[in-house]
Short mmCIF file of C-alpha atoms in Angstrom, two decimals:
data_model
loop_
_atom_site.label_atom_id
_atom_site.label_comp_id
_atom_site.label_asym_id
_atom_site.label_seq_id
_atom_site.Cartn_x
_atom_site.Cartn_y
_atom_site.Cartn_z
CA MET A 59 -19.27 -39.02 -52.11
CA PRO A 60 -18.98 -38.65 -48.30
CA GLU A 61 -15.93 -40.33 -46.78
CA ILE A 62 -16.71 -43.77 -45.35
CA THR A 63 -14.95 -44.48 -42.08
CA HIS A 64 -16.39 -47.99 -41.73
CA ARG A 65 -16.47 -50.85 -44.18
CA PRO A 66 -19.37 -50.82 -46.65
CA MET A 67 -22.26 -53.08 -45.70
CA THR A 68 -24.80 -55.10 -47.64
CA VAL A 69 -28.20 -53.89 -46.52
CA LEU A 70 -31.54 -55.50 -47.37
CA LEU A 71 -34.62 -53.30 -47.02
CA GLY A 72 -37.95 -55.09 -46.70
CA CYS A 73 -40.78 -52.83 -47.90
CA ASP A 74 -44.48 -53.59 -48.17
CA THR A 75 -44.84 -50.35 -50.14
CA PHE A 76 -42.19 -48.89 -52.44
CA ALA A 77 -41.94 -46.93 -55.69
CA PRO A 78 -44.07 -46.39 -57.69
CA ASP A 79 -46.31 -46.29 -54.57
CA ILE A 80 -46.57 -42.79 -53.12
CA ASN A 81 -46.85 -42.67 -49.35
CA GLY A 82 -44.65 -41.73 -46.44
CA ALA A 83 -43.19 -45.18 -45.82
CA ALA A 84 -42.33 -45.69 -49.48
CA ARG A 85 -40.77 -42.25 -49.84
CA PHE A 86 -38.67 -42.76 -46.72
CA ALA A 87 -37.41 -46.14 -47.91
CA GLU A 88 -36.50 -44.71 -51.32
CA ARG A 89 -34.48 -41.86 -49.82
CA LEU A 90 -32.83 -44.10 -47.25
CA ALA A 91 -31.82 -46.62 -49.91
CA ALA A 92 -30.45 -43.96 -52.26
CA GLY A 93 -28.58 -42.23 -49.45
CA LEU A 94 -26.95 -45.49 -48.36
CA VAL A 95 -25.88 -46.21 -51.95
CA ARG A 96 -24.25 -42.77 -52.15
CA ARG A 97 -22.29 -43.67 -49.04
CA GLY A 98 -20.90 -46.76 -50.74
CA HIS A 99 -23.13 -49.48 -49.30
CA ALA A 100 -24.69 -52.29 -51.35
CA VAL A 101 -28.46 -51.86 -51.00
CA HIS A 102 -31.10 -54.43 -51.98
CA VAL A 103 -34.84 -53.84 -51.73
CA ALA A 104 -37.52 -56.54 -51.43
CA ALA A 105 -40.91 -55.08 -52.40
CA PRO A 106 -44.16 -56.10 -54.12
CA ASN A 107 -44.22 -56.47 -57.89
CA ASP A 108 -46.95 -54.75 -59.89
CA ARG A 109 -48.56 -58.11 -60.68
CA TRP A 110 -48.59 -61.76 -59.67
CA ARG A 111 -45.52 -62.95 -61.50
CA ARG A 112 -41.92 -63.80 -60.81
CA VAL A 113 -39.22 -61.49 -62.10
CA GLN A 114 -35.46 -61.70 -61.85
CA PRO A 115 -33.71 -59.19 -59.59
CA ARG A 116 -32.94 -56.06 -61.55
CA ALA A 117 -31.58 -52.54 -61.13
CA GLU A 118 -34.14 -49.76 -60.91
CA ARG A 119 -33.36 -46.05 -60.93
CA ILE A 120 -34.74 -44.59 -57.70
CA GLU A 121 -33.90 -41.12 -56.33
CA GLY A 122 -31.11 -40.86 -58.88
CA GLU A 123 -29.42 -44.14 -57.85
CA ASP A 124 -29.48 -47.69 -59.20
CA LEU A 125 -31.01 -49.97 -56.58
CA ALA A 126 -31.00 -53.78 -56.69
CA MET A 127 -34.73 -54.58 -56.65
CA HIS A 128 -36.28 -57.93 -55.75
CA ARG A 129 -39.90 -57.61 -56.87
CA LEU A 130 -42.11 -60.29 -55.30
CA PRO A 131 -45.37 -61.60 -56.78
CA SER A 132 -48.29 -59.64 -55.33
CA VAL A 133 -52.02 -59.04 -55.60
CA ARG A 134 -53.99 -55.82 -55.22
CA LEU A 135 -55.85 -55.32 -51.96
CA TRP A 136 -59.56 -55.57 -52.62
CA GLY A 137 -61.21 -52.18 -52.27
CA HIS A 138 -57.94 -50.26 -52.55
CA ASP A 139 -56.90 -48.39 -55.67
CA TRP A 140 -53.16 -49.18 -55.58
CA LEU A 141 -52.00 -51.13 -52.52
CA ARG A 142 -50.56 -54.53 -53.37
CA PHE A 143 -49.38 -57.28 -51.05
CA VAL A 144 -47.67 -60.66 -51.08
CA TRP A 145 -49.79 -63.58 -49.91
CA PRO A 146 -48.85 -63.88 -46.20
CA TRP A 147 -48.33 -67.65 -46.40
CA ARG A 148 -45.72 -67.08 -49.13
CA SER A 149 -43.72 -64.37 -47.35
CA ARG A 150 -41.21 -66.68 -45.66
CA HIS A 151 -40.69 -68.62 -48.89
CA TYR A 152 -39.77 -65.41 -50.73
CA ALA A 153 -37.72 -64.24 -47.75
CA ARG A 154 -35.59 -67.38 -47.96
CA GLN A 155 -35.03 -66.84 -51.68
CA VAL A 156 -33.97 -63.21 -51.26
CA LEU A 157 -31.74 -63.91 -48.27
CA ASP A 158 -30.04 -66.81 -50.10
CA ARG A 159 -29.24 -64.48 -53.00
CA VAL A 160 -28.28 -61.30 -51.11
CA LYS A 161 -26.59 -62.63 -47.95
CA PRO A 162 -26.99 -59.26 -46.21
CA ASP A 163 -25.12 -57.97 -43.19
CA VAL A 164 -28.36 -56.50 -41.85
CA VAL A 165 -32.07 -56.54 -42.70
CA HIS A 166 -34.10 -53.36 -42.23
CA ILE A 167 -37.86 -53.93 -42.44
CA GLN A 168 -40.23 -51.03 -43.03
CA SER A 169 -43.31 -52.74 -41.63
CA HIS A 170 -44.33 -55.82 -39.68
CA ILE A 171 -47.12 -56.72 -42.08
CA VAL A 172 -46.10 -59.23 -44.78
CA ILE A 173 -42.69 -58.83 -46.44
CA GLY A 174 -41.17 -57.47 -43.24
CA ARG A 175 -42.76 -60.23 -41.21
CA GLY A 176 -41.30 -62.98 -43.38
CA LEU A 177 -37.85 -61.40 -43.56
CA ALA A 178 -37.67 -60.88 -39.80
CA ARG A 179 -38.41 -64.52 -39.07
CA GLU A 180 -36.00 -65.93 -41.63
CA ALA A 181 -33.22 -63.46 -40.88
CA ARG A 182 -33.42 -64.20 -37.17
CA ARG A 183 -33.21 -67.93 -37.87
CA ARG A 184 -29.96 -67.26 -39.78
CA GLY A 185 -28.50 -64.96 -37.14
CA ILE A 186 -28.77 -61.83 -39.31
CA PRO A 187 -29.57 -58.71 -37.26
CA VAL A 188 -32.92 -57.08 -38.02
CA ILE A 189 -33.84 -53.42 -37.59
CA ALA A 190 -37.54 -52.54 -37.78
CA THR A 191 -39.07 -49.15 -38.54
CA ASN A 192 -42.77 -48.73 -37.83
CA HIS A 193 -44.60 -46.35 -40.17
CA THR A 194 -48.08 -47.78 -39.72
CA MET A 195 -51.09 -47.66 -37.47
CA ALA A 196 -53.31 -50.72 -37.83
CA GLU A 197 -56.32 -48.44 -37.50
CA ASN A 198 -55.44 -46.78 -40.83
CA ILE A 199 -56.37 -49.93 -42.72
CA LEU A 200 -59.93 -50.13 -41.35
CA ASP A 201 -61.47 -48.22 -44.27
CA PHE A 202 -60.43 -51.07 -46.55
CA THR A 203 -61.34 -54.14 -44.48
CA ARG A 204 -65.10 -53.98 -45.21
CA LEU A 205 -65.61 -55.59 -41.79
CA PRO A 206 -68.31 -54.75 -39.23
CA ALA A 207 -67.26 -52.82 -36.11
CA TRP A 208 -66.67 -55.96 -34.05
CA GLY A 209 -64.59 -57.43 -36.88
CA ASN A 210 -62.46 -54.28 -37.06
CA ARG A 211 -61.79 -54.48 -33.33
CA LEU A 212 -60.58 -58.06 -33.70
CA PHE A 213 -58.52 -57.11 -36.74
CA VAL A 214 -56.72 -54.29 -34.92
CA LYS A 215 -56.06 -56.50 -31.89
CA ALA A 216 -54.64 -59.27 -34.09
CA ALA A 217 -52.55 -56.83 -36.14
CA TRP A 218 -50.88 -55.31 -33.10
CA ALA A 219 -50.31 -58.74 -31.54
CA ASP A 220 -48.54 -59.82 -34.73
CA ALA A 221 -46.50 -56.60 -34.67
CA THR A 222 -45.35 -57.44 -31.15
CA ARG A 223 -44.19 -60.89 -32.22
CA THR A 224 -42.24 -59.44 -35.15
CA PHE A 225 -40.65 -56.61 -33.17
CA ASP A 226 -39.55 -59.12 -30.52
CA MET A 227 -37.24 -60.61 -33.16
CA THR A 228 -35.39 -57.39 -33.88
CA ALA A 229 -32.21 -55.77 -32.58
CA ALA A 230 -33.91 -52.36 -32.56
CA VAL A 231 -37.29 -50.79 -33.31
CA THR A 232 -37.45 -47.25 -34.64
CA THR A 233 -40.21 -44.86 -35.60
CA PRO A 234 -40.06 -41.33 -37.01
CA THR A 235 -40.78 -39.22 -33.89
CA ARG A 236 -40.78 -39.37 -30.11
CA LYS A 237 -44.57 -39.04 -30.11
CA ALA A 238 -44.85 -41.97 -32.50
CA ALA A 239 -42.48 -43.98 -30.30
CA ASP A 240 -44.58 -43.20 -27.23
CA PHE A 241 -47.71 -44.25 -29.14
CA LEU A 242 -46.14 -47.58 -30.12
CA GLU A 243 -44.91 -48.29 -26.59
CA ARG A 244 -48.38 -47.55 -25.17
CA THR A 245 -50.15 -49.66 -27.77
CA ILE A 246 -48.12 -52.88 -27.70
CA ASP A 247 -45.70 -54.67 -25.40
CA VAL A 248 -42.49 -53.07 -26.67
CA SER A 249 -39.99 -50.75 -25.01
CA GLY A 250 -36.95 -48.77 -26.05
CA VAL A 251 -38.39 -47.60 -29.37
CA ILE A 252 -35.89 -45.20 -30.96
CA PRO A 253 -37.19 -42.03 -32.65
CA ILE A 254 -35.32 -41.35 -35.91
CA SER A 255 -36.66 -38.74 -38.30
CA CYS A 256 -37.45 -39.90 -41.83
CA GLY A 257 -35.35 -36.96 -42.94
CA ILE A 258 -35.40 -34.87 -46.09
CA ASP A 259 -32.74 -33.34 -48.31
CA MET A 260 -33.17 -29.66 -47.51
CA ALA A 261 -31.11 -28.64 -50.53
CA GLN A 262 -33.81 -29.96 -52.87
CA TYR A 263 -36.38 -27.33 -51.80
CA THR A 264 -36.62 -23.61 -52.46
CA ALA A 265 -38.07 -21.10 -50.03
CA GLU A 266 -39.36 -17.81 -51.41
CA LEU A 267 -39.28 -15.46 -48.42
CA ALA A 268 -41.72 -12.87 -49.64
CA PRO A 269 -45.33 -11.82 -48.96
CA ARG A 270 -47.96 -13.68 -50.96
CA THR A 271 -50.42 -11.82 -53.15
CA GLU A 272 -52.65 -14.89 -53.52
CA LYS A 273 -54.21 -17.14 -50.89
CA ARG A 274 -52.92 -20.52 -52.03
CA ILE A 275 -53.59 -23.43 -49.66
CA VAL A 276 -51.73 -26.61 -50.55
CA PHE A 277 -52.03 -30.20 -49.35
CA VAL A 278 -49.71 -33.05 -50.37
CA GLY A 279 -50.57 -36.67 -49.68
CA ARG A 280 -52.91 -39.54 -50.36
CA LEU A 281 -56.55 -38.59 -50.84
CA THR A 282 -57.84 -41.10 -48.31
CA SER A 283 -60.29 -40.77 -45.46
CA GLU A 284 -57.77 -40.62 -42.60
CA LYS A 285 -56.20 -37.53 -44.22
CA ARG A 286 -59.49 -35.63 -43.77
CA VAL A 287 -58.94 -33.51 -46.86
CA ASP A 288 -62.66 -32.69 -46.87
CA GLU A 289 -62.06 -30.47 -43.83
CA VAL A 290 -59.50 -28.44 -45.77
CA LEU A 291 -62.03 -27.92 -48.57
CA ARG A 292 -64.78 -26.93 -46.11
CA ALA A 293 -62.46 -24.40 -44.49
CA ALA A 294 -61.31 -22.97 -47.83
CA ALA A 295 -64.92 -22.47 -48.88
CA ARG A 296 -65.30 -20.01 -45.99
CA ILE A 297 -62.28 -17.90 -46.96
CA ASP A 298 -62.86 -15.36 -49.71
CA GLY A 299 -60.39 -15.72 -52.56
CA ALA A 300 -58.70 -18.84 -51.21
CA THR A 301 -57.64 -21.52 -53.67
CA VAL A 302 -56.63 -25.10 -52.89
CA GLU A 303 -54.06 -27.27 -54.63
CA LEU A 304 -54.30 -31.00 -53.84
CA ILE A 305 -51.22 -32.98 -54.84
CA GLY A 306 -51.70 -36.72 -54.72
CA ASP A 307 -54.40 -39.23 -55.50
CA GLY A 308 -56.51 -41.80 -53.73
CA ASP A 309 -59.85 -43.48 -53.30
CA GLN A 310 -61.51 -40.29 -51.99
CA ARG A 311 -60.75 -38.17 -55.04
CA VAL A 312 -64.17 -38.55 -56.68
CA ALA A 313 -65.92 -37.79 -53.39
CA LEU A 314 -63.74 -34.72 -52.87
CA GLU A 315 -64.42 -33.46 -56.39
CA LYS A 316 -68.13 -33.82 -55.68
CA LEU A 317 -67.75 -32.00 -52.35
CA ALA A 318 -65.94 -29.12 -54.06
CA GLU A 319 -68.91 -28.83 -56.44
CA GLU A 320 -71.38 -28.85 -53.54
CA LEU A 321 -69.40 -26.18 -51.71
CA GLY A 322 -69.35 -24.00 -54.81
CA ILE A 323 -65.56 -23.89 -54.99
CA ARG A 324 -64.82 -26.38 -57.77
CA ASP A 325 -63.22 -23.58 -59.79
CA ARG A 326 -60.93 -22.80 -56.82
CA VAL A 327 -59.66 -26.37 -56.27
CA VAL A 328 -56.98 -27.98 -58.43
CA PHE A 329 -56.64 -31.77 -58.30
CA HIS A 330 -53.12 -32.33 -59.57
CA GLY A 331 -52.97 -36.09 -58.96
CA HIS A 332 -49.49 -37.57 -58.99
CA VAL A 333 -46.79 -35.11 -60.06
CA THR A 334 -43.05 -35.19 -60.62
CA ASP A 335 -40.69 -34.16 -57.83
CA GLU A 336 -39.94 -30.94 -59.73
CA GLU A 337 -43.65 -30.11 -60.04
CA LEU A 338 -44.13 -30.84 -56.34
CA ARG A 339 -41.33 -28.51 -55.32
CA THR A 340 -42.66 -25.76 -57.61
CA ALA A 341 -46.15 -26.05 -56.13
CA LEU A 342 -44.79 -25.84 -52.58
CA THR A 343 -42.64 -22.81 -53.35
CA ARG A 344 -45.55 -20.84 -54.82
CA ALA A 345 -48.08 -21.75 -52.09
CA SER A 346 -49.05 -19.53 -49.16
CA VAL A 347 -49.73 -22.15 -46.49
CA PHE A 348 -49.65 -25.92 -46.08
CA ALA A 349 -52.78 -27.40 -44.48
CA ILE A 350 -53.06 -30.90 -43.05
CA ALA A 351 -56.06 -32.16 -41.07
CA SER A 352 -54.90 -35.77 -40.75
CA ILE A 353 -55.18 -37.60 -37.43
CA ALA A 354 -52.88 -40.50 -38.37
CA GLU A 355 -49.44 -39.03 -39.03
CA LEU A 356 -46.47 -40.76 -37.41
CA GLN A 357 -44.32 -37.96 -38.85
CA SER A 358 -45.47 -36.53 -42.22
CA ILE A 359 -42.75 -36.15 -44.81
CA ALA A 360 -45.09 -33.88 -46.78
CA THR A 361 -45.24 -31.43 -43.87
CA MET A 362 -41.44 -31.42 -43.63
CA GLU A 363 -41.20 -30.78 -47.38
CA ALA A 364 -43.55 -27.82 -46.97
CA MET A 365 -41.45 -26.46 -44.09
CA ALA A 366 -38.26 -26.88 -46.16
CA SER A 367 -40.03 -24.79 -48.81
CA GLY A 368 -40.49 -22.00 -46.28
CA LEU A 369 -44.22 -22.49 -45.76
CA PRO A 370 -46.18 -21.81 -42.60
CA VAL A 371 -48.21 -24.89 -41.61
CA VAL A 372 -51.72 -25.25 -40.20
CA ALA A 373 -52.05 -28.77 -38.80
CA ALA A 374 -54.32 -30.91 -36.68
CA ASP A 375 -53.12 -31.22 -33.09
CA ALA A 376 -52.83 -35.01 -33.41
CA VAL A 377 -50.19 -37.74 -33.10
CA ALA A 378 -46.86 -36.43 -34.47
CA LEU A 379 -47.89 -33.20 -36.20
CA PRO A 380 -47.28 -31.11 -33.04
CA HIS A 381 -43.71 -32.41 -33.24
CA LEU A 382 -43.30 -30.33 -36.42
CA VAL A 383 -45.59 -27.37 -35.82
CA GLU A 384 -45.07 -25.00 -32.91
CA ASP A 385 -48.35 -23.20 -32.42
CA GLY A 386 -47.94 -19.50 -33.14
CA VAL A 387 -44.34 -19.94 -34.27
CA ASN A 388 -44.18 -21.61 -37.70
CA GLY A 389 -47.94 -21.85 -38.08
CA HIS A 390 -50.85 -23.06 -35.99
CA LEU A 391 -52.41 -26.20 -34.56
CA PHE A 392 -56.15 -26.77 -34.39
CA GLU A 393 -58.42 -29.24 -32.65
CA PRO A 394 -58.87 -32.29 -34.92
CA GLY A 395 -62.21 -32.25 -36.68
CA ASN A 396 -62.95 -28.62 -35.81
CA VAL A 397 -63.47 -26.94 -39.18
CA ASP A 398 -64.24 -23.59 -37.53
CA ALA A 399 -60.85 -23.64 -35.82
CA LEU A 400 -59.10 -24.77 -39.01
CA THR A 401 -60.72 -21.89 -40.90
CA ALA A 402 -59.68 -19.37 -38.25
CA ARG A 403 -56.08 -20.61 -38.17
CA LEU A 404 -55.81 -20.49 -41.98
CA ARG A 405 -57.07 -16.91 -41.89
CA ASP A 406 -54.46 -16.08 -39.25
CA VAL A 407 -51.73 -17.11 -41.70
CA LEU A 408 -53.26 -15.77 -44.90
CA ASP A 409 -54.09 -12.38 -43.34
CA ALA A 410 -50.82 -12.03 -41.41
CA SER A 411 -48.70 -8.94 -41.89
CA PRO A 412 -45.68 -9.33 -44.17
CA GLU A 413 -43.39 -9.24 -41.13
CA SER A 414 -45.34 -11.92 -39.24
CA TYR A 415 -45.62 -14.09 -42.34
CA GLU A 416 -41.86 -14.01 -42.92
CA GLN A 417 -41.24 -14.87 -39.27
CA MET A 418 -43.37 -18.02 -39.70
CA GLN A 419 -41.49 -18.88 -42.89
CA ARG A 420 -38.10 -18.57 -41.22
CA ALA A 421 -39.33 -20.56 -38.24
CA SER A 422 -40.37 -23.44 -40.52
CA LEU A 423 -36.90 -23.47 -42.09
CA ARG A 424 -35.24 -23.43 -38.67
CA LEU A 425 -37.43 -26.16 -37.16
CA VAL A 426 -37.09 -28.54 -40.10
CA ALA A 427 -33.30 -28.24 -40.20
CA VAL A 428 -32.95 -30.94 -37.51
CA HIS A 429 -34.60 -33.40 -39.92
CA ASP A 430 -31.86 -33.21 -42.55
CA ILE A 431 -31.35 -36.63 -44.17
CA THR A 432 -27.65 -36.65 -43.23
CA ARG A 433 -28.50 -37.17 -39.55
CA THR A 434 -30.94 -39.92 -40.44
CA LEU A 435 -28.35 -41.81 -42.49
CA ASP A 436 -25.71 -41.44 -39.77
CA THR A 437 -28.07 -42.91 -37.16
CA PHE A 438 -29.19 -45.88 -39.23
CA GLU A 439 -25.62 -46.69 -40.20
CA ALA A 440 -24.77 -46.80 -36.49
CA LEU A 441 -27.72 -49.12 -35.81
CA TYR A 442 -26.69 -51.42 -38.65
CA ARG A 443 -23.20 -51.68 -37.16
CA GLY A 444 -24.63 -52.38 -33.72
CA ASP A 445 -23.19 -49.21 -32.22
CA THR A 446 -24.70 -47.72 -29.08
CA LEU A 447 -26.56 -44.52 -29.86
CA PRO A 448 -26.04 -41.45 -27.70
CA ALA A 449 -28.85 -40.85 -25.20
#
């Protein structure tokens, strides 16, 4: 266990998504919580339950550590295959219960939506410092609102206004990248947003620095519309011998399976669904290139995992992906929505000489090294203590 130079703290994480949910925000919170436990801190997590019922706080094994979980009664979002939420008008009630029991030194919310919103308001009333990390874009939820265009515009405006009110109650607001911080500062009335990488444990991934004999394209993430996985399939259909491995699940899976049939590549596309961490790491190690066409990434843990596995990356030139991919160095960027460009950039990687391919692999490993989880933990510990971060 790393030496602790400051007293251990009691930290309460407020998460609107958490294990067994599989998305960037949940994965970050899991790794952060486990890392803090390894450093000797007492970590509690408030997150939705898998049904509308009360349960007593209990230990759950997450990322190899026992976390004190406070599962709150929740309901499934209509039209979504897994997302659950606490009724908004009950969030402060549950926040009071959890805060009474935990008595944390600091509260770290992972969103401003429901659980985080309630915890921020109650913690502030009690004089408990609140740190907020923003992983979300209100626009990402529009596919599930079932509202007309004018209703979606009002929804987004109201969501960001509520985010502003919540962030105003915090000691610090963070987000995974500088680009994501700039986006947040442009979108709402907030300043001084601190970019802190979600971080990954580089030691968990294996890079095989060798030429590839097969053209394996891999994507990891939710199969939802904002990920634009259909563009990856359309590009793969134009590349002779290319296969695609999709790791993850979501509401677009059936549509993507149908698209693969229509494109005549169903036998070249593997839908793995949810896999274990070991299976994920194996799939990344054997792949040739990681492809991501998403236009809504505030960082992309999946892309960092691919880089830590020594993969070149072909990514949409959107939001935070250019923060990870240097065009022509560890892969390529392409204009969002341009399948022709995506196809060409994938070919550039798959047809690269062995020397050029290895250069891209080594560049991915070098560029992702700054995102090691140790730096992330150090920075959040400093924020929890109220220390001033270096400029």
